[in-house]
Every structure is written in C-alpha cells, then in structure tokens.
Amino acid sequence: MKKRTTVRVISFLSAAVVVASVFAWSDGKKARSLELYARANTQRAFEELVTSVSEMSTALEKSAYITDPALEGAMCTQIFGRALTAQSAMGVLPYSSQELEQAASFVAKVGDYACTLSRTVGVNGGYSDEELENLKSLSETASVMALNLQDMQARLQAGELTMEEVYTAAAVTGDEEGQAPLAGTAFQTIEEEFPELPSLIYDGPFSEALTTAEPVYLADMEQIDETAAQKAAASFMDVETNAVSVTGETGGNVPCWVCSVNLNNGDYSIYVTKQGGQIYSALCSRVAGEEKYSVDVGLSMARSLLDSWGFEDMEESYHIVENGVLLVNYEYSQDGVLCYPDLIKVGVALDNGTLARYDAQGYISAHTQRTLPDVAVTREEAQEGLAVSLAVAGHNLAVIPSEGGEERLCHEFICQTEAGEHYLLYVNAVTGAEEKILILLEDESGTLTI
C-alpha cells in the first residue's frame, strides 16, 4: 500500500514538474516574443526618426531660397509635418528625457515655428528678413543633427552600436567588456554636442513621379499573349526567341509578363506589358565588378543602347554611379521642352559595358504628344522673382508633375548660391507661381537631387 502511494506521489510530482516546465517554457517564449516585438518597434521608430529629421532638414534648407508666398506656406506645412513625425518617433524610443531633451526640444520648436509661418506667410506676402534669418539658423542646426543621426544609423547597421529595449534600458550599461556601446549613450553624445539621416535622395528630378491609373502610352494598344511577350523580350535583349522563357506574370496598374534570359554576363528578368507588349523594366542579377570603363564611355554605351531600342528625342539629364553601375536618366524632349514625367533609366555595368538595369515606368505611364500651353510669363519675368542671393547658371522650359499628378509647364532655373551650392527652381510659365525647389548634390559619382 505504502509502495503504491509512494509511486502515485512521485507520479503526481513528476507531472507537476512537467506542467510547471511547460508553463515556464510558454512564459519564456511569450517573453521572448515580447522582447523581439519591442526590439523591432524600437528599430522602426529610430528609422522613422532618421527619415523625418532628414526631410525636415532638407525642407528648411530649401525654404531659404523660395520667394513665392504660396510655395513658402506649403514648405512650412511640410516642415511642420516632418517635425510631428520626428516627435512621434522620439516618443517610442526607450530613452529618458535627459538623453533626448535638447533634440526633442529643438524639433518641437521647429514644428511650432513652421506652423506659425504657414498661417502668416500668405497674409504678409512672404517671409520677413527676420523670419528668413531664423529659418537659415534652424536649417544649420537641423543639418548638424541630421548628419549625427546618419552617422549613428551607420554605426548601428555596422554593429558598432546596440539598441536598448524599453524594459532593459535601465539595467544594461555600455561598460561591460566586449559589448558595443548602447544607442542611448550615443544619443547622450549628440545631446552634449548639440547642435549637432540620410535624405530621400533619388537619381534625378521627379524620377519617382506619380504614375497614372491608366498608362497614357499604352492607350488603345492591344493585349498580347505569352508568345508575343517572349518575342518582345528577345528583340530587346538582341537574342534568339528560344533563348527567352516566360516564367510568370504580374498584376497591378500595369500587368506584365515576366520573362527570363540566361546570358554569359548574368541572368536577366524582363517585364513586358500585357497591353502593348512594351518593355517595362529589365534587371540583371549579376553584381558588377571593378570598374574598367570611365563615366564618359559608360554614357556613350547607355546612349547606344537607348538608340538601338528605337527611342527618339530623349535628352540625358542626370547620372550617378552606384556599386559599379552607371545609371542614366533620359527625359523626352518635345519641341525643346523637357518632359520630366516621360522618364527612362538605363544602367550600364562599368566593368564590362553590358546592360545592368532598364526602367521605363515613367515613360510608359506618361508619354504622349502634349498640347503645351502658351508661355504667358517670360523667362525674364520669372527670373525677377527669384531670391537675390541666387545666381542663375542655366535655364530650360520643362513639364513637371504637381503633387496631385497634374502637369505644369515651368521655367527651370539652375541656380548657384554664394557658397557654390546648386539648386533647381521651377516657376510656372503660365501663372508665374513658384512650383518646386530641388537641391543638386554633385560629386565624382554624379548628380543627385533632394
């Protein structure tokens, strides 16, 4: 009897231990899930902070060279929105008020000031001299803060810094041997050196222009089958038709057949529009090696490819070298007017001169023969309204997309500041209103705009 009882007690205790272990494992798994969620949430908040501060800094820099009250008000609204986003991101980060005090205070002040200006600039007919000086001062501080955050982001990505989590920030220090410094410590450094994101830089003015629901260029074109798509891809790549395989299809605004070509210099994925059979994009999987060709030679190669595909009246605008690939922007020119929405990008590998990338999204979405309005505001009249601190270095007539997707005929002025920086300003050729301002970033790799 005692033996049976003992066995039962041992069995019950064993079961209890197993149940307790299961609950402990379950609680541990739940805790780990919460930790991973907190870590991901913190990382997202930091990335959002980097982006919003960067865009706020860029908008502040642009604001100093705007003279049209309507565009000034729009820019102030943009600054205010970026400041709000930055404040929201700071609220998620697991740091004390001391670690973020000056940064948070600065961002809040920028937002408040921009909000005030957005309400008064239209009534007052533009910035006053004092407001303009204030914006320049805020721009300088925001630029330093953005650069420090960008450096911090790079160190995090390289593993030189670690992100503290909400529930461990107080317990963990950066002094333990072999441990990377904590992000909170880096924030404190920024605070101590205050005033101290990589911006959303793209490879040419309006390169990410809004696409239309119905691609203009494909209007009235017939639908094609897989065989026709295979032939179109083969012609584009200058290979035999049987070298091309149709591997799939896509939906969305511009449904495409997906084709594949395997060549000695890499595998290509080619997207052919189901309507019209136009080449929408192409991408080579090969990573470019050491550069053997100069940029000038690469530009000539890119132009030869574009000509071989039958495109006419395409003007080269900007280019950039990234990871051994020269990416060139081409815009359609109609009677000497640059049509920025009609964009084609051609990428050439500088190690062997072959096609690395092709993107005709903008061209297919927007290209058409336009009925352009008459120029009611002359170049001289438009130039008179530019900031006196800018020297005009060049001029074009250009069609640009508005924020709402409409097209505007503008005077494009390439301008230079006293410090040697370059800007693009767009003045409506019909109304005389300033439409847009972009900053040109130029170095040995090419030209970018923000």
PDB file of N, CA, C and O in Angstrom, residues 97-164:
ATOM      1  N   SER A  97      14.215  61.421 -20.684  1.00  0.00           N
ATOM      2  CA  SER A  97      14.093  62.793 -21.173  1.00  0.00           C
ATOM      3  C   SER A  97      15.452  63.473 -21.256  1.00  0.00           C
ATOM      4  O   SER A  97      15.676  64.344 -22.085  1.00  0.00           O
ATOM      5  N   GLN A  98      16.385  63.051 -20.394  1.00  0.00           N
ATOM      6  CA  GLN A  98      17.718  63.660 -20.417  1.00  0.00           C
ATOM      7  C   GLN A  98      18.446  63.326 -21.714  1.00  0.00           C
ATOM      8  O   GLN A  98      19.107  64.172 -22.308  1.00  0.00           O
ATOM      9  N   GLU A  99      18.312  62.060 -22.167  1.00  0.00           N
ATOM     10  CA  GLU A  99      19.027  61.628 -23.365  1.00  0.00           C
ATOM     11  C   GLU A  99      18.528  62.306 -24.628  1.00  0.00           C
ATOM     12  O   GLU A  99      19.252  62.457 -25.599  1.00  0.00           O
ATOM     13  N   LEU A 100      17.252  62.712 -24.645  1.00  0.00           N
ATOM     14  CA  LEU A 100      16.665  63.290 -25.842  1.00  0.00           C
ATOM     15  C   LEU A 100      16.168  64.721 -25.622  1.00  0.00           C
ATOM     16  O   LEU A 100      15.491  65.269 -26.490  1.00  0.00           O
ATOM     17  N   GLU A 101      16.515  65.310 -24.508  1.00  0.00           N
ATOM     18  CA  GLU A 101      15.918  66.592 -24.120  1.00  0.00           C
ATOM     19  C   GLU A 101      16.112  67.677 -25.171  1.00  0.00           C
ATOM     20  O   GLU A 101      15.151  68.279 -25.651  1.00  0.00           O
ATOM     21  N   GLN A 102      17.366  67.954 -25.549  1.00  0.00           N
ATOM     22  CA  GLN A 102      17.621  69.058 -26.465  1.00  0.00           C
ATOM     23  C   GLN A 102      17.135  68.746 -27.877  1.00  0.00           C
ATOM     24  O   GLN A 102      16.590  69.618 -28.560  1.00  0.00           O
ATOM     25  N   ALA A 103      17.318  67.506 -28.308  1.00  0.00           N
ATOM     26  CA  ALA A 103      16.856  67.123 -29.639  1.00  0.00           C
ATOM     27  C   ALA A 103      15.344  67.251 -29.739  1.00  0.00           C
ATOM     28  O   ALA A 103      14.808  67.801 -30.715  1.00  0.00           O
ATOM     29  N   ALA A 104      14.634  66.747 -28.732  1.00  0.00           N
ATOM     30  CA  ALA A 104      13.169  66.827 -28.736  1.00  0.00           C
ATOM     31  C   ALA A 104      12.701  68.272 -28.672  1.00  0.00           C
ATOM     32  O   ALA A 104      11.750  68.662 -29.355  1.00  0.00           O
ATOM     33  N   SER A 105      13.394  69.073 -27.866  1.00  0.00           N
ATOM     34  CA  SER A 105      13.025  70.482 -27.739  1.00  0.00           C
ATOM     35  C   SER A 105      13.227  71.225 -29.056  1.00  0.00           C
ATOM     36  O   SER A 105      12.387  72.027 -29.482  1.00  0.00           O
ATOM     37  N   PHE A 106      14.335  70.930 -29.727  1.00  0.00           N
ATOM     38  CA  PHE A 106      14.632  71.590 -30.999  1.00  0.00           C
ATOM     39  C   PHE A 106      13.585  71.234 -32.059  1.00  0.00           C
ATOM     40  O   PHE A 106      13.065  72.110 -32.754  1.00  0.00           O
ATOM     41  N   VAL A 107      13.280  69.962 -32.163  1.00  0.00           N
ATOM     42  CA  VAL A 107      12.296  69.522 -33.156  1.00  0.00           C
ATOM     43  C   VAL A 107      10.937  70.147 -32.887  1.00  0.00           C
ATOM     44  O   VAL A 107      10.240  70.582 -33.812  1.00  0.00           O
ATOM     45  N   ALA A 108      10.559  70.227 -31.605  1.00  0.00           N
ATOM     46  CA  ALA A 108       9.279  70.840 -31.248  1.00  0.00           C
ATOM     47  C   ALA A 108       9.246  72.320 -31.631  1.00  0.00           C
ATOM     48  O   ALA A 108       8.247  72.825 -32.153  1.00  0.00           O
ATOM     49  N   LYS A 109      10.366  73.016 -31.395  1.00  0.00           N
ATOM     50  CA  LYS A 109      10.431  74.444 -31.737  1.00  0.00           C
ATOM     51  C   LYS A 109      10.343  74.651 -33.245  1.00  0.00           C
ATOM     52  O   LYS A 109       9.685  75.575 -33.719  1.00  0.00           O
ATOM     53  N   VAL A 110      11.034  73.782 -34.008  1.00  0.00           N
ATOM     54  CA  VAL A 110      10.975  73.883 -35.472  1.00  0.00           C
ATOM     55  C   VAL A 110       9.536  73.706 -35.942  1.00  0.00           C
ATOM     56  O   VAL A 110       9.032  74.462 -36.777  1.00  0.00           O
ATOM     57  N   GLY A 111       8.856  72.691 -35.398  1.00  0.00           N
ATOM     58  CA  GLY A 111       7.477  72.435 -35.784  1.00  0.00           C
ATOM     59  C   GLY A 111       6.557  73.593 -35.450  1.00  0.00           C
ATOM     60  O   GLY A 111       5.724  74.008 -36.281  1.00  0.00           O
ATOM     61  N   ASP A 112       6.697  74.127 -34.248  1.00  0.00           N
ATOM     62  CA  ASP A 112       5.854  75.252 -33.833  1.00  0.00           C
ATOM     63  C   ASP A 112       6.092  76.482 -34.710  1.00  0.00           C
ATOM     64  O   ASP A 112       5.154  77.172 -35.110  1.00  0.00           O
ATOM     65  N   TYR A 113       7.362  76.761 -34.991  1.00  0.00           N
ATOM     66  CA  TYR A 113       7.699  77.945 -35.791  1.00  0.00           C
ATOM     67  C   TYR A 113       7.166  77.793 -37.217  1.00  0.00           C
ATOM     68  O   TYR A 113       6.600  78.735 -37.783  1.00  0.00           O
ATOM     69  N   ALA A 114       7.348  76.591 -37.803  1.00  0.00           N
ATOM     70  CA  ALA A 114       6.865  76.349 -39.160  1.00  0.00           C
ATOM     71  C   ALA A 114       5.344  76.446 -39.223  1.00  0.00           C
ATOM     72  O   ALA A 114       4.779  76.972 -40.193  1.00  0.00           O
ATOM     73  N   CYS A 115       4.674  75.948 -38.185  1.00  0.00           N
ATOM     74  CA  CYS A 115       3.213  76.017 -38.142  1.00  0.00           C
ATOM     75  C   CYS A 115       2.745  77.466 -38.116  1.00  0.00           C
ATOM     76  O   CYS A 115       1.804  77.838 -38.821  1.00  0.00           O
ATOM     77  N   THR A 116       3.438  78.286 -37.330  1.00  0.00           N
ATOM     78  CA  THR A 116       3.093  79.705 -37.252  1.00  0.00           C
ATOM     79  C   THR A 116       3.301  80.401 -38.589  1.00  0.00           C
ATOM     80  O   THR A 116       2.441  81.156 -39.056  1.00  0.00           O
ATOM     81  N   LEU A 117       4.447  80.130 -39.223  1.00  0.00           N
ATOM     82  CA  LEU A 117       4.737  80.758 -40.513  1.00  0.00           C
ATOM     83  C   LEU A 117       3.743  80.335 -41.593  1.00  0.00           C
ATOM     84  O   LEU A 117       3.377  81.137 -42.456  1.00  0.00           O
ATOM     85  N   SER A 118       3.324  79.072 -41.555  1.00  0.00           N
ATOM     86  CA  SER A 118       2.393  78.597 -42.584  1.00  0.00           C
ATOM     87  C   SER A 118       1.076  79.365 -42.548  1.00  0.00           C
ATOM     88  O   SER A 118       0.394  79.494 -43.565  1.00  0.00           O
ATOM     89  N   ARG A 119       0.727  79.919 -41.357  1.00  0.00           N
ATOM     90  CA  ARG A 119      -0.526  80.671 -41.230  1.00  0.00           C
ATOM     91  C   ARG A 119      -0.358  82.147 -41.583  1.00  0.00           C
ATOM     92  O   ARG A 119      -1.312  82.809 -41.993  1.00  0.00           O
ATOM     93  N   THR A 120       0.876  82.663 -41.420  1.00  0.00           N
ATOM     94  CA  THR A 120       1.072  84.106 -41.592  1.00  0.00           C
ATOM     95  C   THR A 120       1.731  84.502 -42.905  1.00  0.00           C
ATOM     96  O   THR A 120       1.597  85.638 -43.349  1.00  0.00           O
ATOM     97  N   VAL A 121       2.447  83.565 -43.531  1.00  0.00           N
ATOM     98  CA  VAL A 121       3.240  83.931 -44.702  1.00  0.00           C
ATOM     99  C   VAL A 121       2.370  84.423 -45.856  1.00  0.00           C
ATOM    100  O   VAL A 121       2.743  85.351 -46.586  1.00  0.00           O
ATOM    101  N   GLY A 122       1.190  83.822 -46.032  1.00  0.00           N
ATOM    102  CA  GLY A 122       0.304  84.256 -47.096  1.00  0.00           C
ATOM    103  C   GLY A 122      -0.253  85.648 -46.851  1.00  0.00           C
ATOM    104  O   GLY A 122      -0.350  86.469 -47.780  1.00  0.00           O
ATOM    105  N   VAL A 123      -0.598  85.930 -45.606  1.00  0.00           N
ATOM    106  CA  VAL A 123      -1.150  87.239 -45.238  1.00  0.00           C
ATOM    107  C   VAL A 123      -0.096  88.325 -45.383  1.00  0.00           C
ATOM    108  O   VAL A 123      -0.376  89.439 -45.863  1.00  0.00           O
ATOM    109  N   ASN A 124       1.141  88.003 -44.994  1.00  0.00           N
ATOM    110  CA  ASN A 124       2.217  89.001 -45.007  1.00  0.00           C
ATOM    111  C   ASN A 124       2.921  89.108 -46.362  1.00  0.00           C
ATOM    112  O   ASN A 124       3.812  89.949 -46.520  1.00  0.00           O
ATOM    113  N   GLY A 125       2.558  88.252 -47.302  1.00  0.00           N
ATOM    114  CA  GLY A 125       3.166  88.329 -48.624  1.00  0.00           C
ATOM    115  C   GLY A 125       4.562  87.753 -48.699  1.00  0.00           C
ATOM    116  O   GLY A 125       5.354  88.125 -49.571  1.00  0.00           O
ATOM    117  N   GLY A 126       4.901  86.834 -47.804  1.00  0.00           N
ATOM    118  CA  GLY A 126       6.226  86.204 -47.822  1.00  0.00           C
ATOM    119  C   GLY A 126       6.928  86.318 -46.490  1.00  0.00           C
ATOM    120  O   GLY A 126       6.411  86.897 -45.517  1.00  0.00           O
ATOM    121  N   TYR A 127       8.143  85.774 -46.419  1.00  0.00           N
ATOM    122  CA  TYR A 127       8.937  85.845 -45.193  1.00  0.00           C
ATOM    123  C   TYR A 127       9.459  87.263 -44.981  1.00  0.00           C
ATOM    124  O   TYR A 127       9.838  87.952 -45.937  1.00  0.00           O
ATOM    125  N   SER A 128       9.522  87.671 -43.721  1.00  0.00           N
ATOM    126  CA  SER A 128      10.246  88.902 -43.405  1.00  0.00           C
ATOM    127  C   SER A 128      11.725  88.572 -43.348  1.00  0.00           C
ATOM    128  O   SER A 128      12.124  87.401 -43.338  1.00  0.00           O
ATOM    129  N   ASP A 129      12.582  89.592 -43.312  1.00  0.00           N
ATOM    130  CA  ASP A 129      14.033  89.358 -43.231  1.00  0.00           C
ATOM    131  C   ASP A 129      14.379  88.575 -41.971  1.00  0.00           C
ATOM    132  O   ASP A 129      15.237  87.677 -41.989  1.00  0.00           O
ATOM    133  N   GLU A 130      13.706  88.901 -40.872  1.00  0.00           N
ATOM    134  CA  GLU A 130      13.979  88.213 -39.609  1.00  0.00           C
ATOM    135  C   GLU A 130      13.567  86.741 -39.692  1.00  0.00           C
ATOM    136  O   GLU A 130      14.291  85.855 -39.225  1.00  0.00           O
ATOM    137  N   GLU A 131      12.403  86.474 -40.282  1.00  0.00           N
ATOM    138  CA  GLU A 131      11.934  85.090 -40.425  1.00  0.00           C
ATOM    139  C   GLU A 131      12.878  84.289 -41.318  1.00  0.00           C
ATOM    140  O   GLU A 131      13.158  83.110 -41.047  1.00  0.00           O
ATOM    141  N   LEU A 132      13.374  84.930 -42.353  1.00  0.00           N
ATOM    142  CA  LEU A 132      14.304  84.256 -43.254  1.00  0.00           C
ATOM    143  C   LEU A 132      15.592  83.889 -42.533  1.00  0.00           C
ATOM    144  O   LEU A 132      16.127  82.782 -42.692  1.00  0.00           O
ATOM    145  N   GLU A 133      16.098  84.794 -41.711  1.00  0.00           N
ATOM    146  CA  GLU A 133      17.312  84.513 -40.931  1.00  0.00           C
ATOM    147  C   GLU A 133      17.066  83.397 -39.925  1.00  0.00           C
ATOM    148  O   GLU A 133      17.931  82.542 -39.698  1.00  0.00           O
ATOM    149  N   ASN A 134      15.876  83.394 -39.326  1.00  0.00           N
ATOM    150  CA  ASN A 134      15.533  82.333 -38.375  1.00  0.00           C
ATOM    151  C   ASN A 134      15.514  80.971 -39.060  1.00  0.00           C
ATOM    152  O   ASN A 134      16.015  79.971 -38.519  1.00  0.00           O
ATOM    153  N   LEU A 135      14.947  80.928 -40.257  1.00  0.00           N
ATOM    154  CA  LEU A 135      14.887  79.667 -40.993  1.00  0.00           C
ATOM    155  C   LEU A 135      16.281  79.175 -41.359  1.00  0.00           C
ATOM    156  O   LEU A 135      16.574  77.975 -41.286  1.00  0.00           O
ATOM    157  N   LYS A 136      17.154  80.096 -41.747  1.00  0.00           N
ATOM    158  CA  LYS A 136      18.532  79.709 -42.076  1.00  0.00           C
ATOM    159  C   LYS A 136      19.245  79.159 -40.848  1.00  0.00           C
ATOM    160  O   LYS A 136      19.989  78.167 -40.932  1.00  0.00           O
ATOM    161  N   SER A 137      19.020  79.785 -39.705  1.00  0.00           N
ATOM    162  CA  SER A 137      19.641  79.319 -38.463  1.00  0.00           C
ATOM    163  C   SER A 137      19.121  77.937 -38.082  1.00  0.00           C
ATOM    164  O   SER A 137      19.900  77.038 -37.715  1.00  0.00           O
ATOM    165  N   LEU A 138      17.816  77.738 -38.185  1.00  0.00           N
ATOM    166  CA  LEU A 138      17.230  76.434 -37.892  1.00  0.00           C
ATOM    167  C   LEU A 138      17.750  75.380 -38.861  1.00  0.00           C
ATOM    168  O   LEU A 138      17.998  74.230 -38.484  1.00  0.00           O
ATOM    169  N   SER A 139      17.932  75.774 -40.121  1.00  0.00           N
ATOM    170  CA  SER A 139      18.433  74.849 -41.136  1.00  0.00           C
ATOM    171  C   SER A 139      19.831  74.361 -40.793  1.00  0.00           C
ATOM    172  O   SER A 139      20.147  73.174 -40.930  1.00  0.00           O
ATOM    173  N   GLU A 140      20.696  75.264 -40.334  1.00  0.00           N
ATOM    174  CA  GLU A 140      22.062  74.892 -39.987  1.00  0.00           C
ATOM    175  C   GLU A 140      22.081  73.889 -38.834  1.00  0.00           C
ATOM    176  O   GLU A 140      22.816  72.899 -38.861  1.00  0.00           O
ATOM    177  N   THR A 141      21.255  74.138 -37.819  1.00  0.00           N
ATOM    178  CA  THR A 141      21.196  73.235 -36.679  1.00  0.00           C
ATOM    179  C   THR A 141      20.621  71.885 -37.082  1.00  0.00           C
ATOM    180  O   THR A 141      21.127  70.831 -36.681  1.00  0.00           O
ATOM    181  N   ALA A 142      19.549  71.906 -37.876  1.00  0.00           N
ATOM    182  CA  ALA A 142      18.927  70.654 -38.317  1.00  0.00           C
ATOM    183  C   ALA A 142      19.893  69.827 -39.150  1.00  0.00           C
ATOM    184  O   ALA A 142      19.908  68.595 -39.072  1.00  0.00           O
ATOM    185  N   SER A 143      20.717  70.499 -39.957  1.00  0.00           N
ATOM    186  CA  SER A 143      21.682  69.795 -40.794  1.00  0.00           C
ATOM    187  C   SER A 143      22.699  69.043 -39.942  1.00  0.00           C
ATOM    188  O   SER A 143      23.030  67.883 -40.217  1.00  0.00           O
ATOM    189  N   VAL A 144      23.196  69.695 -38.882  1.00  0.00           N
ATOM    190  CA  VAL A 144      24.166  69.045 -37.996  1.00  0.00           C
ATOM    191  C   VAL A 144      23.527  67.859 -37.275  1.00  0.00           C
ATOM    192  O   VAL A 144      24.104  66.777 -37.171  1.00  0.00           O
ATOM    193  N   MET A 145      22.304  68.069 -36.795  1.00  0.00           N
ATOM    194  CA  MET A 145      21.584  66.991 -36.108  1.00  0.00           C
ATOM    195  C   MET A 145      21.357  65.805 -37.047  1.00  0.00           C
ATOM    196  O   MET A 145      21.543  64.637 -36.670  1.00  0.00           O
ATOM    197  N   ALA A 146      20.978  66.093 -38.285  1.00  0.00           N
ATOM    198  CA  ALA A 146      20.731  65.032 -39.259  1.00  0.00           C
ATOM    199  C   ALA A 146      21.994  64.239 -39.559  1.00  0.00           C
ATOM    200  O   ALA A 146      21.966  63.010 -39.654  1.00  0.00           O
ATOM    201  N   LEU A 147      23.123  64.929 -39.708  1.00  0.00           N
ATOM    202  CA  LEU A 147      24.382  64.244 -40.000  1.00  0.00           C
ATOM    203  C   LEU A 147      24.788  63.323 -38.856  1.00  0.00           C
ATOM    204  O   LEU A 147      25.287  62.220 -39.077  1.00  0.00           O
ATOM    205  N   ASN A 148      24.598  63.768 -37.631  1.00  0.00           N
ATOM    206  CA  ASN A 148      24.934  62.930 -36.476  1.00  0.00           C
ATOM    207  C   ASN A 148      24.034  61.698 -36.384  1.00  0.00           C
ATOM    208  O   ASN A 148      24.487  60.603 -36.061  1.00  0.00           O
ATOM    209  N   LEU A 149      22.754  61.895 -36.672  1.00  0.00           N
ATOM    210  CA  LEU A 149      21.843  60.756 -36.672  1.00  0.00           C
ATOM    211  C   LEU A 149      22.200  59.778 -37.790  1.00  0.00           C
ATOM    212  O   LEU A 149      22.111  58.560 -37.626  1.00  0.00           O
ATOM    213  N   GLN A 150      22.614  60.325 -38.921  1.00  0.00           N
ATOM    214  CA  GLN A 150      23.023  59.469 -40.035  1.00  0.00           C
ATOM    215  C   GLN A 150      24.241  58.630 -39.634  1.00  0.00           C
ATOM    216  O   GLN A 150      24.310  57.435 -39.925  1.00  0.00           O
ATOM    217  N   ASP A 151      25.194  59.257 -38.970  1.00  0.00           N
ATOM    218  CA  ASP A 151      26.382  58.536 -38.506  1.00  0.00           C
ATOM    219  C   ASP A 151      25.995  57.460 -37.500  1.00  0.00           C
ATOM    220  O   ASP A 151      26.505  56.336 -37.537  1.00  0.00           O
ATOM    221  N   MET A 152      25.071  57.795 -36.612  1.00  0.00           N
ATOM    222  CA  MET A 152      24.606  56.837 -35.613  1.00  0.00           C
ATOM    223  C   MET A 152      23.916  55.649 -36.273  1.00  0.00           C
ATOM    224  O   MET A 152      24.111  54.497 -35.899  1.00  0.00           O
ATOM    225  N   GLN A 153      23.129  55.938 -37.297  1.00  0.00           N
ATOM    226  CA  GLN A 153      22.442  54.874 -38.035  1.00  0.00           C
ATOM    227  C   GLN A 153      23.445  53.936 -38.697  1.00  0.00           C
ATOM    228  O   GLN A 153      23.283  52.707 -38.666  1.00  0.00           O
ATOM    229  N   ALA A 154      24.491  54.499 -39.300  1.00  0.00           N
ATOM    230  CA  ALA A 154      25.513  53.683 -39.951  1.00  0.00           C
ATOM    231  C   ALA A 154      26.226  52.792 -38.939  1.00  0.00           C
ATOM    232  O   ALA A 154      26.523  51.625 -39.217  1.00  0.00           O
ATOM    233  N   ARG A 155      26.497  53.325 -37.742  1.00  0.00           N
ATOM    234  CA  ARG A 155      27.169  52.540 -36.702  1.00  0.00           C
ATOM    235  C   ARG A 155      26.274  51.420 -36.192  1.00  0.00           C
ATOM    236  O   ARG A 155      26.746  50.321 -35.872  1.00  0.00           O
ATOM    237  N   LEU A 156      24.982  51.681 -36.100  1.00  0.00           N
ATOM    238  CA  LEU A 156      24.032  50.629 -35.701  1.00  0.00           C
ATOM    239  C   LEU A 156      24.014  49.512 -36.733  1.00  0.00           C
ATOM    240  O   LEU A 156      24.033  48.323 -36.389  1.00  0.00           O
ATOM    241  N   GLN A 157      23.983  49.884 -38.002  1.00  0.00           N
ATOM    242  CA  GLN A 157      23.938  48.887 -39.071  1.00  0.00           C
ATOM    243  C   GLN A 157      25.223  48.079 -39.137  1.00  0.00           C
ATOM    244  O   GLN A 157      25.210  46.914 -39.544  1.00  0.00           O
ATOM    245  N   ALA A 158      26.336  48.698 -38.734  1.00  0.00           N
ATOM    246  CA  ALA A 158      27.623  48.003 -38.747  1.00  0.00           C
ATOM    247  C   ALA A 158      27.859  47.177 -37.482  1.00  0.00           C
ATOM    248  O   ALA A 158      28.862  46.496 -37.356  1.00  0.00           O
ATOM    249  N   GLY A 159      26.914  47.249 -36.521  1.00  0.00           N
ATOM    250  CA  GLY A 159      27.053  46.502 -35.284  1.00  0.00           C
ATOM    251  C   GLY A 159      27.947  47.158 -34.257  1.00  0.00           C
ATOM    252  O   GLY A 159      28.309  46.544 -33.253  1.00  0.00           O
ATOM    253  N   GLU A 160      28.295  48.427 -34.500  1.00  0.00           N
ATOM    254  CA  GLU A 160      29.139  49.140 -33.550  1.00  0.00           C
ATOM    255  C   GLU A 160      28.329  49.709 -32.394  1.00  0.00           C
ATOM    256  O   GLU A 160      28.876  50.111 -31.378  1.00  0.00           O
ATOM    257  N   LEU A 161      27.013  49.773 -32.565  1.00  0.00           N
ATOM    258  CA  LEU A 161      26.097  50.212 -31.513  1.00  0.00           C
ATOM    259  C   LEU A 161      24.996  49.178 -31.372  1.00  0.00           C
ATOM    260  O   LEU A 161      24.707  48.431 -32.298  1.00  0.00           O
ATOM    261  N   THR A 162      24.360  49.127 -30.181  1.00  0.00           N
ATOM    262  CA  THR A 162      23.202  48.258 -29.984  1.00  0.00           C
ATOM    263  C   THR A 162      22.033  49.086 -29.467  1.00  0.00           C
ATOM    264  O   THR A 162      22.216  50.062 -28.742  1.00  0.00           O
ATOM    265  N   MET A 163      20.832  48.693 -29.837  1.00  0.00           N
ATOM    266  CA  MET A 163      19.621  49.389 -29.393  1.00  0.00           C
ATOM    267  C   MET A 163      19.194  48.865 -28.020  1.00  0.00           C
ATOM    268  O   MET A 163      19.061  47.662 -27.813  1.00  0.00           O
ATOM    269  N   GLU A 164      18.952  49.762 -27.078  1.00  0.00           N
ATOM    270  CA  GLU A 164      18.391  49.374 -25.794  1.00  0.00           C
ATOM    271  C   GLU A 164      16.899  49.129 -25.965  1.00  0.00           C
ATOM    272  O   GLU A 164      16.256  49.764 -26.786  1.00  0.00           O
TER     273      GLU A 164
END
